[in-house]
XYZ file of C-alpha atoms in Angstrom:
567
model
C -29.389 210.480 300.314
C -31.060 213.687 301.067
C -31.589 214.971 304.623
C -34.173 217.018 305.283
C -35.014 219.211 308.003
C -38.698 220.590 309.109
C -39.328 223.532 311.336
C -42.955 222.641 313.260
C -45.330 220.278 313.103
C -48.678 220.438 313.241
C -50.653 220.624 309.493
C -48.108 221.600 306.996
C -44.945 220.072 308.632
C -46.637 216.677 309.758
C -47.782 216.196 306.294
C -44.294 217.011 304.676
C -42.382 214.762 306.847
C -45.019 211.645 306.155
C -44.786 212.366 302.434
C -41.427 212.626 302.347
C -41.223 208.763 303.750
C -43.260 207.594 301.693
C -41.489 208.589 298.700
C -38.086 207.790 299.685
C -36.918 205.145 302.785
C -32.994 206.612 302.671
C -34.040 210.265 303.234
C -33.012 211.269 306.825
C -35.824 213.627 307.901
C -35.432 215.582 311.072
C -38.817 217.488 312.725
C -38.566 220.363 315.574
C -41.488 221.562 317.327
C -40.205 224.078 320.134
C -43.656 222.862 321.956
C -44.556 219.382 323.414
C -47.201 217.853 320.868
C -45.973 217.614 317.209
C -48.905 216.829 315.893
C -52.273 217.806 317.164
C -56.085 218.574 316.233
C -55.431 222.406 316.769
C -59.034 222.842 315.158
C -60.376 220.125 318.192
C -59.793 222.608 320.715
C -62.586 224.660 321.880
C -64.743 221.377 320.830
C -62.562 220.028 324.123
C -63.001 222.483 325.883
C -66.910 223.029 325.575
C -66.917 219.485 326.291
C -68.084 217.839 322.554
C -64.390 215.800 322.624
C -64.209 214.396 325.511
C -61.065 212.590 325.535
C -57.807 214.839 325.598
C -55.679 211.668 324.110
C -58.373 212.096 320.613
C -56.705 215.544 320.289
C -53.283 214.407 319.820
C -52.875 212.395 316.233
C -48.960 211.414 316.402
C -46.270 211.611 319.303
C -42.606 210.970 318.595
C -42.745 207.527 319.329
C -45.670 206.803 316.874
C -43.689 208.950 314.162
C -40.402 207.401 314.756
C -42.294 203.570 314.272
C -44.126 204.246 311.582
C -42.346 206.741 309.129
C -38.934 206.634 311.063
C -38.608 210.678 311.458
C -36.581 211.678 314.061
C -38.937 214.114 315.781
C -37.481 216.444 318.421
C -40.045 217.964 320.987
C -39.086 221.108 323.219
C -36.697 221.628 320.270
C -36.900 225.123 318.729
C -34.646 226.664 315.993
C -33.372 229.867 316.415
C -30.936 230.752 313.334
C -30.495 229.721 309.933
C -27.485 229.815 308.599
C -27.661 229.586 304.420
C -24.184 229.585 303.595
C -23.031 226.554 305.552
C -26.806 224.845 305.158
C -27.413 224.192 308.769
C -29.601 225.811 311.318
C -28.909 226.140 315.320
C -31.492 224.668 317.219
C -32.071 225.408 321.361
C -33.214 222.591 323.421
C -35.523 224.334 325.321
C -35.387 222.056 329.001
C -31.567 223.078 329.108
C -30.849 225.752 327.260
C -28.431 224.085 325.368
C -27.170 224.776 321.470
C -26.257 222.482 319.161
C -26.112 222.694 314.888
C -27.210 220.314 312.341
C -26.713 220.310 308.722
C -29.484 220.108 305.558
C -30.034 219.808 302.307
C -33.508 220.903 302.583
C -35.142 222.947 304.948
C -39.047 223.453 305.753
C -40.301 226.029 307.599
C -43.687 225.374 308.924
C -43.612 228.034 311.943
C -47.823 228.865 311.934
C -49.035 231.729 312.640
C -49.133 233.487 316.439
C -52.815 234.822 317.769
C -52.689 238.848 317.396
C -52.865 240.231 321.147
C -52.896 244.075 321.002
C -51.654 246.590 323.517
C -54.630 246.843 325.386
C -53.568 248.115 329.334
C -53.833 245.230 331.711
C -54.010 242.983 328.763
C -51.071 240.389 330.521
C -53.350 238.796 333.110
C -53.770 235.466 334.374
C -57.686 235.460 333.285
C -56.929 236.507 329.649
C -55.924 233.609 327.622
C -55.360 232.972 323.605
C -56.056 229.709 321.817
C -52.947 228.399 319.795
C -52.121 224.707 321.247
C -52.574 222.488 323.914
C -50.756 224.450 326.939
C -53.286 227.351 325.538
C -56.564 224.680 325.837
C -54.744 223.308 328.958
C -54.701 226.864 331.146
C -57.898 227.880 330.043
C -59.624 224.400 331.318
C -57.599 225.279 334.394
C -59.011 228.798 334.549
C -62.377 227.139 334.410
C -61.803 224.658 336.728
C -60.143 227.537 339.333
C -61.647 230.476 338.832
C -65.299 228.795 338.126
C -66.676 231.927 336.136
C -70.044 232.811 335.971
C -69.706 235.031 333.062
C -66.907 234.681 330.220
C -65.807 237.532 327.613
C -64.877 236.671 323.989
C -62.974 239.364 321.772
C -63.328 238.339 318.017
C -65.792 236.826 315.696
C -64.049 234.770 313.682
C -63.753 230.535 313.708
C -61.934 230.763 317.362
C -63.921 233.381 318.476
C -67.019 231.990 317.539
C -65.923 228.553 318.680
C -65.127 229.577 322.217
C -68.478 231.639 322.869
C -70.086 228.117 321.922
C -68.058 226.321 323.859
C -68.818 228.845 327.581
C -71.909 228.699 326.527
C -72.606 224.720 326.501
C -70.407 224.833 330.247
C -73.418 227.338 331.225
C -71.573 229.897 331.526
C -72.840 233.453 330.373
C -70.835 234.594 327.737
C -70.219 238.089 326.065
C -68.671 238.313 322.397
C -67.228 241.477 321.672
C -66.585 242.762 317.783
C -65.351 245.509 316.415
C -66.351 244.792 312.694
C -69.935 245.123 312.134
C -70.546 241.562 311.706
C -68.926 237.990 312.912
C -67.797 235.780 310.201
C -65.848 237.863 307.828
C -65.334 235.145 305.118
C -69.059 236.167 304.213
C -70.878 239.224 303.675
C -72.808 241.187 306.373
C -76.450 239.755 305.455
C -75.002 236.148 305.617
C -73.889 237.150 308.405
C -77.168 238.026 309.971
C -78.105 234.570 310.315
C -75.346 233.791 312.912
C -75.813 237.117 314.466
C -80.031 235.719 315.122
C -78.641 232.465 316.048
C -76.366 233.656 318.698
C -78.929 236.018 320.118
C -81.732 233.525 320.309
C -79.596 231.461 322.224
C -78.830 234.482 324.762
C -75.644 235.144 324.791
C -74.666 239.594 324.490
C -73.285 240.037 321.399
C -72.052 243.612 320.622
C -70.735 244.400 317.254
C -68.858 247.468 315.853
C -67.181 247.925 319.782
C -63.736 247.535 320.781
C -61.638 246.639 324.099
C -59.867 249.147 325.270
C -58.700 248.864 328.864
C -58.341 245.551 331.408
C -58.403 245.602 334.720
C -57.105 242.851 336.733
C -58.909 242.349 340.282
C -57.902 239.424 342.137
C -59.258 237.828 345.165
C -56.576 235.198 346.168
C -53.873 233.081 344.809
C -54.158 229.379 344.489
C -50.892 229.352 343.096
C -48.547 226.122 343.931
C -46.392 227.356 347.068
C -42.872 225.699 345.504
C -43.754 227.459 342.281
C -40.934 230.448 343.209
C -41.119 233.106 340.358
C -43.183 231.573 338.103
C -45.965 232.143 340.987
C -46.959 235.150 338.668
C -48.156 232.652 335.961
C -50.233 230.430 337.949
C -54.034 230.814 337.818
C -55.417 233.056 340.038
C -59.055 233.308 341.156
C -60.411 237.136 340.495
C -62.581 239.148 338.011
C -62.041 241.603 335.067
C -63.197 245.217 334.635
C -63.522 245.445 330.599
C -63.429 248.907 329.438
C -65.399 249.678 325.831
C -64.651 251.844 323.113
C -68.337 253.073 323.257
C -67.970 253.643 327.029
C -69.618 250.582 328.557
C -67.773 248.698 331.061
C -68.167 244.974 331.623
C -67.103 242.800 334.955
C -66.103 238.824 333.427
C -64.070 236.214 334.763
C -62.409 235.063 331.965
C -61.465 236.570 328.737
C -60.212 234.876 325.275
C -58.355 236.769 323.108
C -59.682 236.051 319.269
C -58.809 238.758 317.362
C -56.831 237.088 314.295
C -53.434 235.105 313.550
C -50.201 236.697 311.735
C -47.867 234.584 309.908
C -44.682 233.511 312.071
C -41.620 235.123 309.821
C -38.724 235.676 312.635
C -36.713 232.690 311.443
C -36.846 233.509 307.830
C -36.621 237.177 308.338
C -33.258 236.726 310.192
C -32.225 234.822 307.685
C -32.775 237.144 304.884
C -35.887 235.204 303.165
C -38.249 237.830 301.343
C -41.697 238.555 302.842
C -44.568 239.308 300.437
C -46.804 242.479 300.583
C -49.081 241.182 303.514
C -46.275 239.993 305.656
C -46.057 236.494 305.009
C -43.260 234.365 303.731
C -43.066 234.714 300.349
C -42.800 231.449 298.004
C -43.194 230.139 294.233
C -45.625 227.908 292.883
C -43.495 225.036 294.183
C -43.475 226.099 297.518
C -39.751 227.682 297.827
C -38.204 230.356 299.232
C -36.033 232.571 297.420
C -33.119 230.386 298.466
C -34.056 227.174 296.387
C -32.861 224.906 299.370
C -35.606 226.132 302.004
C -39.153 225.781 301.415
C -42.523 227.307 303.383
C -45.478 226.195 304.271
C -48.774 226.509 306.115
C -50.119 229.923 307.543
C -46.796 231.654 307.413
C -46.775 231.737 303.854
C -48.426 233.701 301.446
C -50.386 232.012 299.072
C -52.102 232.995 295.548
C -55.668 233.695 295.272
C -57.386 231.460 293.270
C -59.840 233.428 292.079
C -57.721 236.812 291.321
C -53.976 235.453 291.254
C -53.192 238.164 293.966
C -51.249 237.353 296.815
C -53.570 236.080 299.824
C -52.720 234.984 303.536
C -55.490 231.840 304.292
C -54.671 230.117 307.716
C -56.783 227.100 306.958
C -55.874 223.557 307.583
C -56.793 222.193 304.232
C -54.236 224.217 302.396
C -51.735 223.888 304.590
C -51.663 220.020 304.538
C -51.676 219.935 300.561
C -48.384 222.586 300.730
C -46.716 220.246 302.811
C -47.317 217.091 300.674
C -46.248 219.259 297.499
C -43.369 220.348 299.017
C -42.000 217.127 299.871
C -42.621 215.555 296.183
C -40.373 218.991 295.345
C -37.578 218.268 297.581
C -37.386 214.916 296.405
C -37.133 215.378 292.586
C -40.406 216.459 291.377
C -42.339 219.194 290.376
C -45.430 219.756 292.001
C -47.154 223.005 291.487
C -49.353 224.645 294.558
C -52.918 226.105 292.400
C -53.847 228.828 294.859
C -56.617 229.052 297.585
C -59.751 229.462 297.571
C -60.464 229.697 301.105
C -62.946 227.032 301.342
C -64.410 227.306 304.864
C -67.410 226.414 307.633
C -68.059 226.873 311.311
C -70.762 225.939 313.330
C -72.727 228.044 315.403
C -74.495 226.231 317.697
C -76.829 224.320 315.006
C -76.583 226.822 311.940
C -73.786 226.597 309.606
C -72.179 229.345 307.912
C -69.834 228.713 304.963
C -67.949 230.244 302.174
C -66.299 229.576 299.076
C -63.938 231.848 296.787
C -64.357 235.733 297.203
C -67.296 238.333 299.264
C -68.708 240.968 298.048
C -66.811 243.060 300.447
C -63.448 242.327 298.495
C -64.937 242.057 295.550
C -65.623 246.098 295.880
C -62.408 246.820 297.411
C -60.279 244.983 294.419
C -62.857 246.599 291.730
C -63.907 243.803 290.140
C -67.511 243.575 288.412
C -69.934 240.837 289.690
C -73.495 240.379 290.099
C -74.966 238.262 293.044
C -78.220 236.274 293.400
C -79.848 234.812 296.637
C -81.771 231.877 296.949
C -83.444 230.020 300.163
C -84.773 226.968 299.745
C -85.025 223.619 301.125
C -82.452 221.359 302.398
C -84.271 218.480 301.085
C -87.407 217.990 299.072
C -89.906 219.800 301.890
C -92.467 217.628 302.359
C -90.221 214.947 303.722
C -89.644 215.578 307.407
C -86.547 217.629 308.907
C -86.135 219.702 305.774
C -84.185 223.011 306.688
C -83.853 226.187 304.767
C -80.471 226.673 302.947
C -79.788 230.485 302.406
C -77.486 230.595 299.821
C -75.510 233.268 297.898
C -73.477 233.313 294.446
C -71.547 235.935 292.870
C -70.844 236.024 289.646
C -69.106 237.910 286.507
C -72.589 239.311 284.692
C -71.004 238.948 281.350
C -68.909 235.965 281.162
C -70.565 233.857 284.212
C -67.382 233.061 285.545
C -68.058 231.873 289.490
C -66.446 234.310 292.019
C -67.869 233.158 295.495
C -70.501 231.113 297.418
C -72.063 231.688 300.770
C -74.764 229.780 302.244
C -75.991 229.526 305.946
C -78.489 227.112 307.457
C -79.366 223.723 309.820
C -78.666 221.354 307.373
C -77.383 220.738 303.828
C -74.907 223.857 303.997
C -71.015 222.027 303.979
C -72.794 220.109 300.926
C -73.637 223.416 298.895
C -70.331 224.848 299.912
C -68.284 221.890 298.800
C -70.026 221.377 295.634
C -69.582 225.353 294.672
C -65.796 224.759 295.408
C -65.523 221.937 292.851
C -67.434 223.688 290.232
C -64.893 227.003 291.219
C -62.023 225.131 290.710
C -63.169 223.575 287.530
C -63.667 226.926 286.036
C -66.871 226.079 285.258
C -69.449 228.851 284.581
C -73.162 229.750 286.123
C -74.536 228.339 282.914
C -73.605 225.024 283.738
C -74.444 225.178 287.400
C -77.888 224.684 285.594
C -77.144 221.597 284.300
C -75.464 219.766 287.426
C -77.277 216.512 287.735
C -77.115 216.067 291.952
C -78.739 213.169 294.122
C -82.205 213.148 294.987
C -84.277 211.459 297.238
C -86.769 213.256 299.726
C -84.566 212.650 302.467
C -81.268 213.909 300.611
C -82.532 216.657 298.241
C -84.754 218.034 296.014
C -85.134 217.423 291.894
C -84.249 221.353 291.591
C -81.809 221.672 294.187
C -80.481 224.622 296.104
C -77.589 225.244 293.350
C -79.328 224.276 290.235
C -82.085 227.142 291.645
C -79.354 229.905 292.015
C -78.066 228.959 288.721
C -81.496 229.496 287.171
C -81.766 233.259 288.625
C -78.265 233.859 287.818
C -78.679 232.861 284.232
C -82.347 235.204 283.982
C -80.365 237.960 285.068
C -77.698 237.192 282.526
C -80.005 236.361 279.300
C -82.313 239.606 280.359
C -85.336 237.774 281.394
C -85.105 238.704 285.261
C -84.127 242.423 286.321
C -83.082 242.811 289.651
C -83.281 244.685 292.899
C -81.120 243.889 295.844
C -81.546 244.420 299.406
C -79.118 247.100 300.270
C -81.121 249.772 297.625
C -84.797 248.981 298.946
C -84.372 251.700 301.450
C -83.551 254.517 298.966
C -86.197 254.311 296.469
C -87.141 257.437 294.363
C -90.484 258.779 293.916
C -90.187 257.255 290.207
C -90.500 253.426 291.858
C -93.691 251.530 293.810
C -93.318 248.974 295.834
C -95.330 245.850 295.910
C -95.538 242.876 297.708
C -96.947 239.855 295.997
C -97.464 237.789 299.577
C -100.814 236.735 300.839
C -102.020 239.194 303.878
C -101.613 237.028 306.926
C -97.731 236.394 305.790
C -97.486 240.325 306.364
C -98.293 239.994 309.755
C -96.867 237.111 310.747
C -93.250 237.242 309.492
C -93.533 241.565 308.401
C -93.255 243.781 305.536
C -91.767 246.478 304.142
C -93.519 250.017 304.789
C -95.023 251.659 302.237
C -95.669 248.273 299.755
C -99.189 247.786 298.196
C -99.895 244.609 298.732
C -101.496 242.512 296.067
C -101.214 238.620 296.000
C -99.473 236.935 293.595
C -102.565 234.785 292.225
C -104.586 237.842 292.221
C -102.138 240.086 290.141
C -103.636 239.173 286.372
C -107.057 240.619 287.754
C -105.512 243.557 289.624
C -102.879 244.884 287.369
C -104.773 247.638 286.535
C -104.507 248.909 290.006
C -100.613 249.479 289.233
C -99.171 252.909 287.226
C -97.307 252.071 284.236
C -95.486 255.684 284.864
C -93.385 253.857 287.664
C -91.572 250.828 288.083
C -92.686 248.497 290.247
C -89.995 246.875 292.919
C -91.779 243.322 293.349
C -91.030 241.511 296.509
C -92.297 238.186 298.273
C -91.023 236.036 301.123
C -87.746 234.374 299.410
C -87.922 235.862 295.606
C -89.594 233.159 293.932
C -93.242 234.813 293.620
C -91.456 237.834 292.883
C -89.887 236.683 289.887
C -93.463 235.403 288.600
C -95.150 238.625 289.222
C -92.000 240.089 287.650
C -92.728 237.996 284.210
C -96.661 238.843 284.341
C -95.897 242.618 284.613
C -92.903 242.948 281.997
C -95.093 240.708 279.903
C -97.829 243.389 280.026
C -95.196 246.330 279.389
C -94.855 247.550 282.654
C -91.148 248.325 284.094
C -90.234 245.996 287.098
C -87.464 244.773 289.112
C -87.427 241.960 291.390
C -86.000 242.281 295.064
C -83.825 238.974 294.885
C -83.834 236.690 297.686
C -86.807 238.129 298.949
C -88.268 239.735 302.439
C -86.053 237.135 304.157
C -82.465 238.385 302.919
C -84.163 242.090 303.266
C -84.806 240.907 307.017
C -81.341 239.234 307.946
C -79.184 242.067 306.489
C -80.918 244.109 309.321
C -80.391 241.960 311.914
């Protein structure tokens, strides 16, 4: 009989200690969570908070008492290990109520420990406005902030899921709401013109977004203390009613009443570190394919490990749900006799912003650069579903790609509707190794109301595999505004789209079903940098001209990715 012990609960640890059941009925299984709730929606928060989830009780998916029934764990709450001890295979665990100490024995550990929200020294950071979003007690205080302090204006710091998340979420309570980021873009997963789209979004719907700028300095001014009066020295803790001076790295100062901190996790490693388990590069816990440590006896899951890259092989820290819950499951089978093998992240991933969604699959162009690695991207934006059925929605979608072997290195798409779809398809074909080539030939649903006969992916697959075979040469966005003397650029729209939705300066403007009978307007001693609306006119002006000998490129995706990587 084996007995296993597992360090948190939550995704990874949850999962193990379910799986573990399943597969045996003699194990004894132990679970610790140092916090109240072992097993809760941690991605349900801000959704609680804004208001979407209304009932708390949704939020939490197993107590102790449901665990104990139906998988017969013996889970201890407000029970936190402290010390491993690998010689005599038993850790030392602190009940956390009284303080006390006691030791109990395994033959296989799991560490599970998450990963903590990054708070920097910022002066006057340790406030009772400024909260982080981990747990429940996190959610709880800041509805109790709200509910107290009743701000009127509300300060996120970060752009990424939380960040985002939590802007949404003061903004649906109708409260005005500031998101600070010091990147040059929200969203990291994708690339800085997919980006654009949430940037729009979150302007149209008036909230002050200010990217590239940093908090520096907090001050704490409060008004008066509606702390409870028997609360002795933990008086300090209680909500206070009061506002913040925020203090910019660009200078500006900004006066909120509440302020989430949402700058990024980093892997919990204290246990393991004390007890002499290796780290990889990025600071994670470091673990083989089958999810162990480098003592066989103690596995790690979840967001404190480090994980392989699926795409590259290189190590890669992902704190994402999905991955964490398949580690746990795999690590279970592998304390119980089998061999399960863990085959990397991709870092599948959504969020919704208000009513756009922005996803990503596999790697960005940004690390794509950074790790040196050749690739060739194509944008396409089209319709959601065939477009002359009512509600379609345009899907802005990106692929990169290995030019010469078509291998698929990463998908990004952003839009109203049909986006997790795209995403989720692209992360199938990833993982099946299968090439842009046969992206063409994926044979997807259609109906009006569900698709089109050519959709979204199939279309991206088509300009990838021009580019490929020769028959498309292209321009991208990010070189349009350094042209040389040598090139002319020409827009292929019809006039009144020039001044409804803009234009490039400069372009001569001839429209696409007048080019036959106007080429000889163009110089064949330049080459001609075609552009329409989404890169699809483009790309038959493009044929016409090389067709005739002239030298051309195509400005893929069009005036609308042009437009969006400036916004």
């Amino acid at each position: 009989m084996s007995k296993i012990l597992i360090v948190g609960g939550v995704a990874g640890g949850a999962s193990a200690a379910a799986r573990a059941r399943r597969l045996s009925e003699d194990a004894e299984i132990i679970m610790f969570e140092r916090g109240e709730f072992v097993s809760f929606a941690n991605c349900g928060l801000p959704y609680h908070i804004g208001g979407d989830i209304q009932d708390r009780s949704k939020l939490l998916l197993q107590t102790p008492a449901s665990f104990l029934a139906r998988f017969n764990v013996d889970v201890r709450v407000m029970n936190e290990v402290v010390a491993i001890n690998r010689e005599e295979k038993c850790v030392t665990v602190r009940n956390t109520l009284d303080n006390t100490e006691y030791q109990e024995s395994y033959d296989f550990l799991l560490l599970s420990p998450g990963a903590a929200p990054i708070i920097p020294i910022i002066p006057g950071i340790d406030n009772p406005l400024t909260h982080s979003l981990r747990n429940i007690p996190d959610m709880d205080k800041i509805i109790q902030t709200i509910s107290v302090n009743k701000p009127e204006h509300a300060t996120v710091v970060g752009g990424g899921f939380i960040g985002l998340e939590m802007m949404e979420a003061f903004h649906q309570l109708g409260i005005n709401t500031s998101l600070i980021e010091m990147a040059d873009q929200v969203m990291t997963p994708v690339d800085r013109e997919m980006a654009g789209f949430v940037h729009q979004t979150i302007k149209d719907q008036g909230v002050d977004l200010r990217l590239g700028v940093a908090l520096e300095a907090v001050e704490y001014k409060p008004t008066q203390s509606v702390a409870n009066e028997d609360a002795g020295e933990d008086s300090d803790h209680q909500h206070l009613t009061g506002e913040l001076a925020l203090t910019l790295s660009n200078g500006d100062t900004l006066n909120t009443d509440i302020l989430i901190m949402a700058i990024g996790v980093k892997p919990e490693t204290k246990l393991a570190v004390d007890a002499g388990l290796d780290l990889g590069e990025l600071g994670g816990i470091r673990t083989n394919e089958f999810m162990q440590t480098n003592d066989p006896a103690i596995y790690a899951v979840g967001d404190a490990v480090e994980e392989h890259d699926f795409v590259t092989g290189e190590q890669t820290l992902v704190p994402l749900a999905g991955p964490a819950n398949r580690q746990g499951r795999m690590a279970a089978d592998n304390m119980l006799g089998r061999q399960e093998t863990y085959q990397g992240t991709q870092g599948t991933a959504i969020c919704k912003v208000f009513d756009l969604a922005i996803a990503s699959t596999g790697k960005n162009e940004k690390q794509l650069k950074r790790d040196n690695v050749r690739y060739e991207k194509v944008y396409v934006h089209t319709a959601s579903h065939a477009s002359y059925y009512p509600g379609a929605e345009v899907v802005s979608f990106k692929m990169l790609f290995d030019p010469e072997n078509g291998k698929i290195l990463g998908a990004q798409a952003a839009g109203k509707d049909g986006v997790d779809k795209r995403i989720d398809i692209m992360a199938v074909a990833q993982r099946a190794g299968m090439t842009v080539e046969q992206l063409q030939h994926l044979e997807l649903t259609y109906a009006p109301p569900f698709g089109s006969a050519k959709d979204v992916i199939n279309q991206a697959a088509f300009v990838a595999n021009n580019i490929i075979k020769g028959d498309a040469t292209p321009i991208h966005f990010d070189e349009i505004d350094n042209l040389s003397e040598d090139q002319l650029l020409l827009d292929v729209r019809n006039p009144n789209e020039l001044k409804n939705v803009g234009y490039l300066e400069g372009a001569i403007n001839i429209p696409v079903d007048q080019l036959r009978d106007r080429m000889n307007e163009l110089p064949k001693d330049k080459e001609i940098v075609i552009y329409c609306q989404v890169g699809l006119r483009g790309n038959v002006a493009y044929r016409q001209l090389v067709n005739n000998d002239y030298k051309a490129r195509n400005l893929i995706g069009g005036y609308r990715t042009y437009k969006f990587a400036k916004a």
